[in-house]
Coordinates of C-alpha atoms in Angstrom, one line a residue:
M864 CA 0.2 0.3 -0.1
Q865 CA 1.1 3.5 -1.0
P866 CA 1.7 5.9 1.2
A867 CA -0.7 9.4 1.2
Q868 CA 0.7 11.7 -0.5
P869 CA 1.3 14.9 1.5
D870 CA -0.8 17.9 1.1
G871 CA -0.9 19.7 -1.6
A872 CA 0.9 17.0 -3.9
R873 CA -1.4 15.9 -6.4
L874 CA -1.9 20.0 -7.7
A875 CA 1.7 19.9 -7.3
R876 CA 2.3 18.0 -10.0
R877 CA -0.7 18.0 -12.3
L878 CA 0.9 22.1 -12.1
R879 CA 4.3 20.9 -13.1
K880 CA 2.2 18.8 -15.4
L881 CA 0.8 21.1 -17.6
R882 CA 3.1 24.0 -17.8
T883 CA 6.1 21.3 -19.1
E884 CA 4.1 18.6 -20.8
L885 CA 1.2 19.6 -22.1
W886 CA 1.8 21.5 -25.1
P887 CA 4.7 19.5 -26.3
E888 CA 6.2 21.5 -28.7
L889 CA 6.1 24.5 -26.8
K890 CA 8.1 25.3 -23.8
V891 CA 7.1 26.8 -21.3
T892 CA 9.0 28.5 -18.7
Q893 CA 7.5 29.2 -14.4
Q894 CA 8.3 33.2 -15.8
Q895 CA 5.7 33.4 -18.0
I896 CA 3.0 31.3 -16.2
A897 CA 4.1 34.3 -13.4
E898 CA 4.2 37.2 -16.5
A899 CA 0.3 36.0 -17.1
L900 CA -0.8 35.9 -13.8
G901 CA 0.7 39.0 -12.3
G902 CA -0.7 41.0 -15.5
E903 CA -0.5 44.9 -15.0
H904 CA 0.9 44.5 -11.5
G905 CA 4.3 43.3 -12.7
P906 CA 5.6 39.3 -12.4
L907 CA 4.9 36.8 -9.2
S908 CA 8.1 35.6 -8.0
L909 CA 10.0 33.2 -9.3
S910 CA 10.2 31.1 -6.0
L911 CA 6.3 31.3 -5.4
I912 CA 5.7 30.3 -8.6
S913 CA 8.0 26.9 -7.3
S914 CA 6.5 26.7 -4.5
W915 CA 3.0 26.1 -5.9
E916 CA 5.0 23.0 -8.5
S917 CA 7.0 21.8 -5.8
T918 CA 6.5 18.3 -4.5
R919 CA 8.3 17.8 -1.4
N920 CA 6.3 21.1 0.5
P921 CA 4.2 22.1 -1.7
A922 CA 2.2 26.2 -1.6
L923 CA -1.2 26.2 -1.8
P924 CA -2.5 28.9 -5.1
P925 CA -5.6 30.4 -3.7
A926 CA -8.1 29.7 -6.2
S927 CA -7.8 33.0 -8.0
R928 CA -4.4 31.5 -8.9
L929 CA -5.6 28.3 -10.0
A930 CA -8.7 30.5 -12.3
G931 CA -5.5 31.6 -14.1
Y932 CA -4.0 28.5 -14.5
A933 CA -7.2 27.6 -15.7
A934 CA -7.4 30.6 -18.1
F935 CA -3.7 30.5 -19.4
F936 CA -3.5 26.5 -19.6
A937 CA -6.7 26.8 -22.0
T938 CA -4.3 28.4 -24.7
P939 CA -1.6 27.9 -26.4
R940 CA -2.1 31.4 -27.1
S941 CA -0.9 32.7 -23.6
V942 CA 2.5 32.3 -24.2
E943 CA 2.3 33.6 -28.6
S944 CA 3.2 37.5 -27.1
S945 CA 6.6 39.2 -24.8
P946 CA 5.1 38.3 -22.0
A947 CA 2.7 36.4 -21.2
R948 CA -0.8 36.8 -20.5
L949 CA -4.3 35.9 -19.7
L950 CA -6.6 35.9 -22.6
G951 CA -9.8 38.1 -21.9
E952 CA -13.1 36.1 -22.4
H953 CA -14.1 37.4 -24.9
E954 CA -10.9 37.2 -26.6
M955 CA -11.5 33.3 -26.1
T956 CA -13.5 30.8 -28.7
A957 CA -15.5 29.0 -27.3
G958 CA -13.8 25.5 -27.3
E959 CA -10.5 27.9 -25.1
R960 CA -13.5 28.8 -22.4
H961 CA -14.8 24.9 -22.4
A962 CA -10.9 24.3 -21.9
R963 CA -10.6 26.9 -19.6
E964 CA -13.7 25.5 -17.7
E965 CA -13.1 21.5 -17.2
L966 CA -9.6 22.7 -16.1
Y967 CA -9.8 24.7 -13.8
A968 CA -13.0 21.8 -11.5
E969 CA -10.0 20.2 -11.8
L970 CA -7.2 22.2 -10.3
F971 CA -10.1 23.2 -8.0
S972 CA -11.3 19.4 -6.3
L973 CA -7.4 18.8 -6.2
R974 CA -7.4 22.5 -4.1
F975 CA -10.1 21.5 -2.2
P976 CA -10.3 17.2 -1.5
G977 CA -12.1 17.0 1.3
E978 CA -15.2 19.6 -0.5
H979 CA -16.0 18.1 -3.4
E980 CA -15.6 14.5 -2.1
E981 CA -17.8 15.4 0.6
D982 CA -20.1 16.8 -2.5
E983 CA -19.7 13.3 -4.1
A984 CA -20.9 11.7 -1.0
Q985 CA -24.2 13.3 -0.9
G986 CA -24.6 13.0 -4.0
A987 CA -24.9 17.1 -4.6
A988 CA -23.0 18.5 -7.5
P989 CA -18.8 19.7 -6.2
A990 CA -18.5 23.3 -5.8
R991 CA -19.4 26.2 -8.5
V992 CA -17.2 26.3 -10.8
P993 CA -16.2 28.6 -13.9
G994 CA -18.9 27.2 -16.8
D995 CA -21.9 27.5 -17.7
A996 CA -23.3 31.6 -16.6
A997 CA -19.6 32.0 -15.3
S998 CA -18.4 31.7 -18.9
G999 CA -20.4 34.2 -20.3
T1000 CA -20.0 38.0 -19.9
W1001 CA -20.7 38.2 -16.2
Y1002 CA -17.6 35.8 -14.9
F1003 CA -14.3 37.8 -15.3
P1004 CA -11.1 35.7 -15.9
D1005 CA -8.7 37.8 -13.6
Q1006 CA -10.2 37.2 -10.6
R1007 CA -9.4 40.3 -10.3
P1008 CA -11.6 42.9 -8.0
I1009 CA -15.3 43.9 -9.5
I1010 CA -16.1 46.8 -8.2
I1011 CA -20.3 47.3 -9.0
V1012 CA -21.1 51.3 -8.8
S1013 CA -24.2 52.7 -7.8
G1014 CA -25.6 56.5 -7.8
S1015 CA -27.4 57.9 -5.3
L1016 CA -31.0 58.9 -4.3
P1017 CA -31.0 62.2 -5.0
K1018 CA -31.5 64.0 -0.9
R1019 CA -35.0 65.4 -2.6
F1020 CA -35.5 61.6 -3.2
R1021 CA -34.0 59.7 0.3
E1022 CA -36.2 62.8 3.0
R1023 CA -39.2 61.0 1.8
M1024 CA -38.1 57.5 3.7
P1025 CA -37.3 56.2 6.0
F1026 CA -34.3 55.4 7.8
T1027 CA -32.3 57.1 5.1
D1028 CA -31.1 59.7 8.2
T1029 CA -27.7 58.5 9.9
K1030 CA -28.4 60.0 13.0
D1031 CA -32.0 57.1 12.8
P1032 CA -30.3 54.3 14.7
D1033 CA -32.4 53.0 12.0
Y1034 CA -30.4 53.8 9.1
V1035 CA -29.6 51.8 6.5
R1036 CA -27.4 52.1 3.8
S1037 CA -28.2 50.7 0.9
Y1038 CA -32.1 52.9 0.6
S1039 CA -29.1 55.9 -0.5
L1040 CA -28.7 53.8 -3.6
A1041 CA -30.0 54.2 -7.2
D1042 CA -31.1 51.1 -8.4
L1043 CA -31.2 49.1 -5.6
D1044 CA -33.2 46.1 -7.6
A1045 CA -29.9 45.8 -10.3
L1046 CA -27.2 46.3 -7.9
L1047 CA -29.3 42.7 -5.8
E1048 CA -30.0 41.1 -9.2
V1049 CA -26.3 42.0 -10.8
H1050 CA -24.5 41.6 -7.3
G1051 CA -25.2 38.4 -6.3
H1052 CA -24.9 36.3 -9.4
I1053 CA -21.1 38.3 -10.1
R1054 CA -20.5 36.8 -6.5
A1055 CA -22.0 33.6 -7.7
V1056 CA -20.0 33.2 -10.8
N1057 CA -16.8 35.0 -9.7
P1058 CA -16.3 33.0 -6.4
A1059 CA -12.4 34.3 -6.2
A1060 CA -12.6 37.6 -6.5
E1061 CA -13.2 40.4 -4.8
V1062 CA -16.5 42.5 -5.3
R1063 CA -18.3 45.2 -4.4
I1064 CA -21.0 48.0 -4.1
C1065 CA -19.5 51.3 -4.2
R1066 CA -21.5 54.5 -4.6
S1067 CA -19.7 57.1 -7.3
E1068 CA -19.0 59.8 -4.8
E1069 CA -17.2 57.1 -2.6
M1070 CA -14.9 55.1 -5.5
V1071 CA -11.2 56.4 -4.4
E1072 CA -8.2 56.6 -6.5
D1073 CA -7.6 52.2 -6.8
D1074 CA -11.0 51.5 -7.3
F1075 CA -11.1 53.8 -11.0
T1076 CA -8.5 50.3 -11.6
S1077 CA -11.1 47.3 -10.4
H1078 CA -13.1 46.0 -13.3
L1079 CA -16.6 48.3 -13.1
V1080 CA -19.5 47.8 -13.8
L1081 CA -21.5 50.7 -14.1
I1082 CA -25.3 50.5 -13.3
G1083 CA -27.5 53.5 -12.8
G1084 CA -27.4 56.1 -15.6
V1085 CA -25.8 59.7 -16.1
D1086 CA -28.7 61.4 -13.8
W1087 CA -27.3 59.8 -11.0
N1088 CA -24.2 58.1 -11.5
A1089 CA -21.0 60.5 -12.1
V1090 CA -18.2 58.1 -12.8
N1091 CA -21.2 57.0 -15.7
R1092 CA -20.9 60.1 -17.0
D1093 CA -17.3 60.5 -16.7
I1094 CA -16.9 57.1 -18.7
T1095 CA -19.1 57.8 -21.1
R1096 CA -17.8 60.8 -21.8
R1097 CA -13.7 59.5 -22.2
L1098 CA -15.0 56.7 -24.5
D1099 CA -17.2 58.7 -27.6
L1100 CA -19.9 56.0 -27.5
P1101 CA -21.6 56.1 -30.8
V1102 CA -25.0 56.1 -28.5
R1103 CA -25.2 58.8 -25.3
Q1104 CA -28.2 59.3 -22.4
Q1105 CA -29.7 62.6 -22.2
R1106 CA -29.9 64.1 -19.6
R1107 CA -33.8 64.7 -18.1
P1108 CA -34.0 69.0 -17.2
H1109 CA -36.1 67.6 -14.4
D1110 CA -38.1 64.9 -13.1
E1111 CA -41.7 64.8 -14.9
D1112 CA -39.0 64.9 -17.9
A1113 CA -38.9 61.3 -19.7
G1114 CA -35.6 62.0 -21.6
G1115 CA -34.4 59.0 -24.3
F1116 CA -31.3 58.0 -25.9
S1117 CA -29.3 59.9 -29.2
T1118 CA -27.1 57.5 -31.6
V1119 CA -24.4 59.5 -33.6
D1120 CA -27.1 59.0 -36.7
G1121 CA -29.4 60.9 -35.8
Q1122 CA -31.7 59.2 -33.4
V1123 CA -33.8 60.0 -30.6
F1124 CA -35.2 56.4 -28.4
E1125 CA -37.3 57.6 -25.9
P1126 CA -39.0 55.9 -23.0
V1127 CA -43.2 54.5 -23.9
L1128 CA -45.7 56.0 -20.8
D1129 CA -49.9 55.5 -21.5
A1130 CA -51.2 58.7 -21.8
S1131 CA -54.2 57.8 -19.2
N1132 CA -51.9 57.8 -15.8
G1133 CA -48.6 58.3 -17.0
S1134 CA -47.1 54.5 -16.0
L1135 CA -44.2 53.4 -17.8
L1136 CA -45.0 50.8 -20.8
E1137 CA -41.9 50.7 -22.4
D1138 CA -38.4 52.7 -20.4
V1139 CA -34.6 52.5 -23.3
A1140 CA -32.2 50.9 -21.4
H1141 CA -27.9 50.4 -22.8
F1142 CA -25.9 47.6 -22.0
F1143 CA -22.1 47.9 -23.4
R1144 CA -19.2 46.1 -22.1
G1145 CA -15.7 46.7 -23.8
K1146 CA -12.0 47.7 -22.3
S1147 CA -11.5 50.0 -19.4
P1148 CA -11.0 54.5 -20.1
Y1149 CA -8.7 54.1 -17.1
N1150 CA -6.4 50.1 -17.3
A1151 CA -6.8 49.2 -19.9
R1152 CA -6.0 44.9 -18.6
R1153 CA -9.8 45.7 -16.9
T1154 CA -13.2 45.4 -18.5
V1155 CA -15.6 48.6 -18.2
T1156 CA -19.4 47.6 -17.9
L1157 CA -22.5 49.9 -19.3
C1158 CA -25.8 48.7 -17.4
N1159 CA -28.5 52.4 -17.1
G1160 CA -31.7 53.0 -18.1
M1161 CA -33.7 55.8 -18.5
F1162 CA -36.0 55.2 -15.4
G1163 CA -35.2 52.4 -12.4
R1164 CA -36.9 49.4 -14.4
G1165 CA -34.7 50.0 -17.2
T1166 CA -31.7 49.4 -15.7
Y1167 CA -32.8 46.7 -14.6
G1168 CA -33.5 44.6 -17.4
A1169 CA -31.0 45.6 -19.0
V1170 CA -28.9 43.4 -16.4
R1171 CA -31.5 40.4 -16.7
A1172 CA -30.3 40.1 -20.2
L1173 CA -27.4 38.1 -19.4
T1174 CA -28.4 37.6 -15.4
D1175 CA -31.4 36.0 -16.2
Q1176 CA -31.5 32.4 -16.1
R1177 CA -34.5 31.2 -18.9
F1178 CA -33.1 34.1 -21.3
R1179 CA -29.1 34.3 -20.3
D1180 CA -27.5 31.1 -22.3
R1181 CA -29.4 32.9 -25.9
N1182 CA -28.7 36.4 -24.7
E1183 CA -24.9 34.9 -23.7
N1184 CA -24.9 33.0 -27.5
Y1185 CA -26.5 36.2 -29.9
I1186 CA -22.7 38.0 -28.5
R1187 CA -21.0 35.8 -29.6
Q1188 CA -22.3 35.5 -33.0
R1189 CA -22.6 38.9 -33.3
F1190 CA -19.3 39.8 -31.5
P1191 CA -17.0 37.2 -32.9
D1192 CA -13.6 38.8 -32.3
A1193 CA -15.0 42.5 -31.1
S1194 CA -12.3 44.4 -27.8
A1195 CA -15.8 46.1 -27.7
F1196 CA -19.7 45.5 -27.3
S1197 CA -22.8 48.0 -27.5
I1198 CA -26.5 47.5 -27.5
L1199 CA -29.5 49.8 -27.5
M1200 CA -32.8 47.7 -25.9
R1201 CA -36.1 47.9 -25.3
V1202 CA -37.6 46.8 -22.2
R1203 CA -40.6 45.9 -22.1
M1204 CA -43.2 46.3 -18.9
N1205 CA -46.5 43.3 -18.2
V1206 CA -49.6 43.8 -17.4
N1207 CA -48.7 44.0 -13.6
G1208 CA -46.2 47.2 -14.5
A1209 CA -43.6 44.0 -13.6
V1210 CA -39.9 44.3 -15.7
V1211 CA -40.2 41.2 -18.9
T1212 CA -36.1 40.4 -19.5
P1213 CA -35.4 41.4 -23.4
D1214 CA -34.3 38.9 -25.5
W1215 CA -31.7 39.4 -28.1
T1216 CA -33.0 37.4 -30.3
Q1217 CA -36.5 39.0 -31.2
D1218 CA -35.3 42.6 -33.5
D1219 CA -38.2 44.4 -32.6
G1220 CA -36.6 45.0 -29.2
L1221 CA -32.7 45.9 -31.0
L1222 CA -32.1 49.8 -31.1
H1223 CA -29.9 49.8 -31.5
E1224 CA -25.9 47.5 -32.0
W1225 CA -22.1 49.1 -32.3
S1226 CA -19.0 47.3 -31.8
P1227 CA -15.3 48.4 -33.2
V1228 CA -15.7 45.3 -35.7
T1229 CA -19.8 46.5 -36.9
E1230 CA -18.3 49.7 -37.5
A1231 CA -15.3 49.4 -39.6

């Protein structure tokens, strides 16, 4: 009977085998892995990479580094450039994404064998790893910090609500945030599919210098979210949200070709029938190695609909497939859409495969 392997030895052996045997025609070095996993912060130390490959005295890498390993060894394109790098989500082919997901699942089970065995004993699936929803737009392969940036409700609205005064013993900070439905939806989904990443919500006026270099998810429109206004200006997008001069103005979105799209209100009672919302994903203007995502409607339910397009279990897969087919090689994409309400005033998740709900699309590829 062979003696049990020390903790981490199986994972260490697998990491070394990936580097030395996965691509026999290539000589992958520890330096290249250090470069790719370190990213813009500079290479990780070679001693750290070496410790993760040591079978005699192995160090256990955190889950975020396993996500990096999986992305790195999903494709030899990781070492085509110098320094080596991790490809972004939409740079990968479907096959590469699948390879990444399978490899992450394997490495995760080696890193946390107790959890994996317990799940199997109970007949349950192992701990969630990137795959399915996590291979889509809301999955961030590098597992770097993700900040969800919210606007703040203006004082005139907070004064009409309970528990918004910091002197109140029952003060609730979240009541000062705009677009709460969208925030709750996107925060829960991003946390679920990025288990190794730090994910937090921050009001636009609370952001400090280092926050701007993270992955940014902007929730809400330009009226109450100053970071949205700044990013939209810096990116010079072909779609612009018009600021509303007063609360009674429904506003709208304009495009570079002169079109204007406005929400639809019921003439009899002023209720919202259809909102206009914008979804954008591209490189952050503050950090080229990070992304920025915009989800904004003229009203809160439009913003919620823009989020739900890629979180709703019934629609997210078809909408993700639409993105991949429509913008296969794009570094950025923009979709302006209708968000409709049902007879009870609830949001109907946008289906991007239905042309009547799409108002405007753009990417650097389609523009060319």
